[in-house]
Amino acid sequence: MEFYLEAIATPEVKVNILLNGGHNYTIWLKTNSPLLQSLLAVIRGDSQPQTNSGAQWFHIPLENGHSALSFPQSSLVGVVTEPPLLLENIASNDLQGTNIFPTPLVQIDNFLTEEEKLKLISYSLEKESAFVDTASRTNTSYHPDHRKSSVLYQFPEISEIFLRRFRKAIPFVLSKLGMGLFPISRIEAQLTAHNDNNYFRLHKDNGTPETATRELTYSYYFYREPKPFYGGELLVYDRKILNSCDYPSDSFQTIEPRNNSIVFFPSQCYHEVLPVTCVDKAFANSRFTINGWVRREENFKF
Ligand SMILES: O=C(O)CCC(=O)C(=O)O
Ligand SMILES: [Fe+2]
């Protein structure tokens, strides 16, 4: 199922520009405005080097163009943004001679109410016959055993329960992960079941042209109590950059699929689901998830 939203992340950001000498000015900018990107690039220290013609300048129209704020790039000391836009400090990581980037990750417990979670469980059990094998969509002759699980792509009856909570969490989650806000084109969601000896081998979620706009991966876990399976941990790997390509590093975090918890991480990070052991093999005793991806608008670049 795919949900189309206008943009749940704030479309406009309040930016307080801090200049040398203690001056500051507040303006409002769209999250995808080139001016905002340029201001952030200067703060990050990755703007173009200055040319012979002298210092580069910012010229910012104010009051519908009746006045302008002009200052050289070198006067920009910082910006205060509301909501917070956090910058990934790639440059300083390079300086330290490391090409390993720890994956930021957030897991939130008690994401839904107990009643809502129970409703998701009984809904999933009612729909057992509508679940399909994931193998046909994911496995290839090259990787015949890449994934084993079953999935339900349509579940309109319960999407609202989940989405209500999900929408609210996004700005907090992006800020916790150190990811900037982005205009959201859509949120994808699927309901999966991992039963005995089901797994999903190492992969990342945005590695093809069709999936390239996925920015944020999430997985919400729910199942019957007492916990009817073991295994099924999610391993999320740190990133290793070599010759501008990224690979999973040897280091990873192990996420216990705690009942009624949701985990978030950037879609560019490699991860895998370890095999589940579900002794009685009953569908009702599966490790269930609602999982998916938050996509940015196609033409938006960080
Ligand atoms: O079930 C999980 O914990 C993650 C699933 C996953 O990685 C995916 O569906 O792409
Ligand atoms: Fe994945």
Short mmCIF file of N, CA and C and ligand atoms in Angstrom, two decimals, residues 147 190 194 200 203 205 219 221 234 271 273 287 289 291 293, ligand 1:
data_model
loop_
_atom_site.label_atom_id
_atom_site.label_comp_id
_atom_site.label_asym_id
_atom_site.label_seq_id
_atom_site.Cartn_x
_atom_site.Cartn_y
_atom_site.Cartn_z
N ARG A 147 15.46 -14.02 0.13
CA ARG A 147 14.41 -13.63 1.08
C ARG A 147 13.35 -14.72 1.19
N GLN A 190 3.97 -1.99 3.86
CA GLN A 190 3.54 -3.36 3.60
C GLN A 190 3.45 -4.10 4.92
N HIS A 194 7.04 -13.15 9.07
CA HIS A 194 8.17 -14.08 9.02
C HIS A 194 7.81 -15.27 9.90
N PHE A 200 15.62 -12.39 5.68
CA PHE A 200 15.87 -11.46 4.56
C PHE A 200 17.36 -11.16 4.60
N HIS A 203 20.86 -6.47 2.43
CA HIS A 203 20.40 -5.63 1.32
C HIS A 203 20.29 -4.19 1.79
N ASP A 205 17.67 -0.60 0.88
CA ASP A 205 16.32 -0.45 0.35
C ASP A 205 16.21 0.57 -0.79
N SER A 219 10.39 -0.09 10.40
CA SER A 219 9.79 -1.40 10.59
C SER A 219 9.13 -1.44 11.97
N TYR A 221 7.09 -3.69 14.72
CA TYR A 221 6.98 -5.12 15.05
C TYR A 221 5.75 -5.37 15.92
N LEU A 234 17.01 -7.84 13.64
CA LEU A 234 17.39 -7.01 12.49
C LEU A 234 18.82 -6.53 12.73
N HIS A 271 21.23 -3.78 5.70
CA HIS A 271 20.65 -4.46 6.86
C HIS A 271 20.21 -5.86 6.46
N VAL A 273 17.64 -9.47 8.02
CA VAL A 273 16.81 -10.07 9.06
C VAL A 273 17.29 -11.51 9.26
N ARG A 287 6.35 -13.55 13.23
CA ARG A 287 6.90 -12.21 13.54
C ARG A 287 6.28 -11.28 12.49
N THR A 289 5.28 -7.50 10.82
CA THR A 289 5.72 -6.09 10.76
C THR A 289 4.79 -5.30 9.85
N ASN A 291 6.11 -2.48 7.56
CA ASN A 291 7.37 -1.81 7.28
C ASN A 291 7.33 -1.14 5.91
N TRP A 293 8.86 2.68 3.63
CA TRP A 293 9.83 3.72 3.32
C TRP A 293 9.14 5.07 3.14
O1 LIG B 1 11.52 -7.00 9.04
C1 LIG B 1 12.45 -6.23 9.24
O2 LIG B 1 12.94 -6.06 10.38
C2 LIG B 1 13.07 -5.44 8.09
C3 LIG B 1 12.50 -5.83 6.72
C4 LIG B 1 13.27 -5.23 5.58
O3 LIG B 1 14.44 -4.98 5.65
C5 LIG B 1 12.58 -4.92 4.32
O4 LIG B 1 11.41 -5.30 4.13
O5 LIG B 1 13.21 -4.26 3.44
#
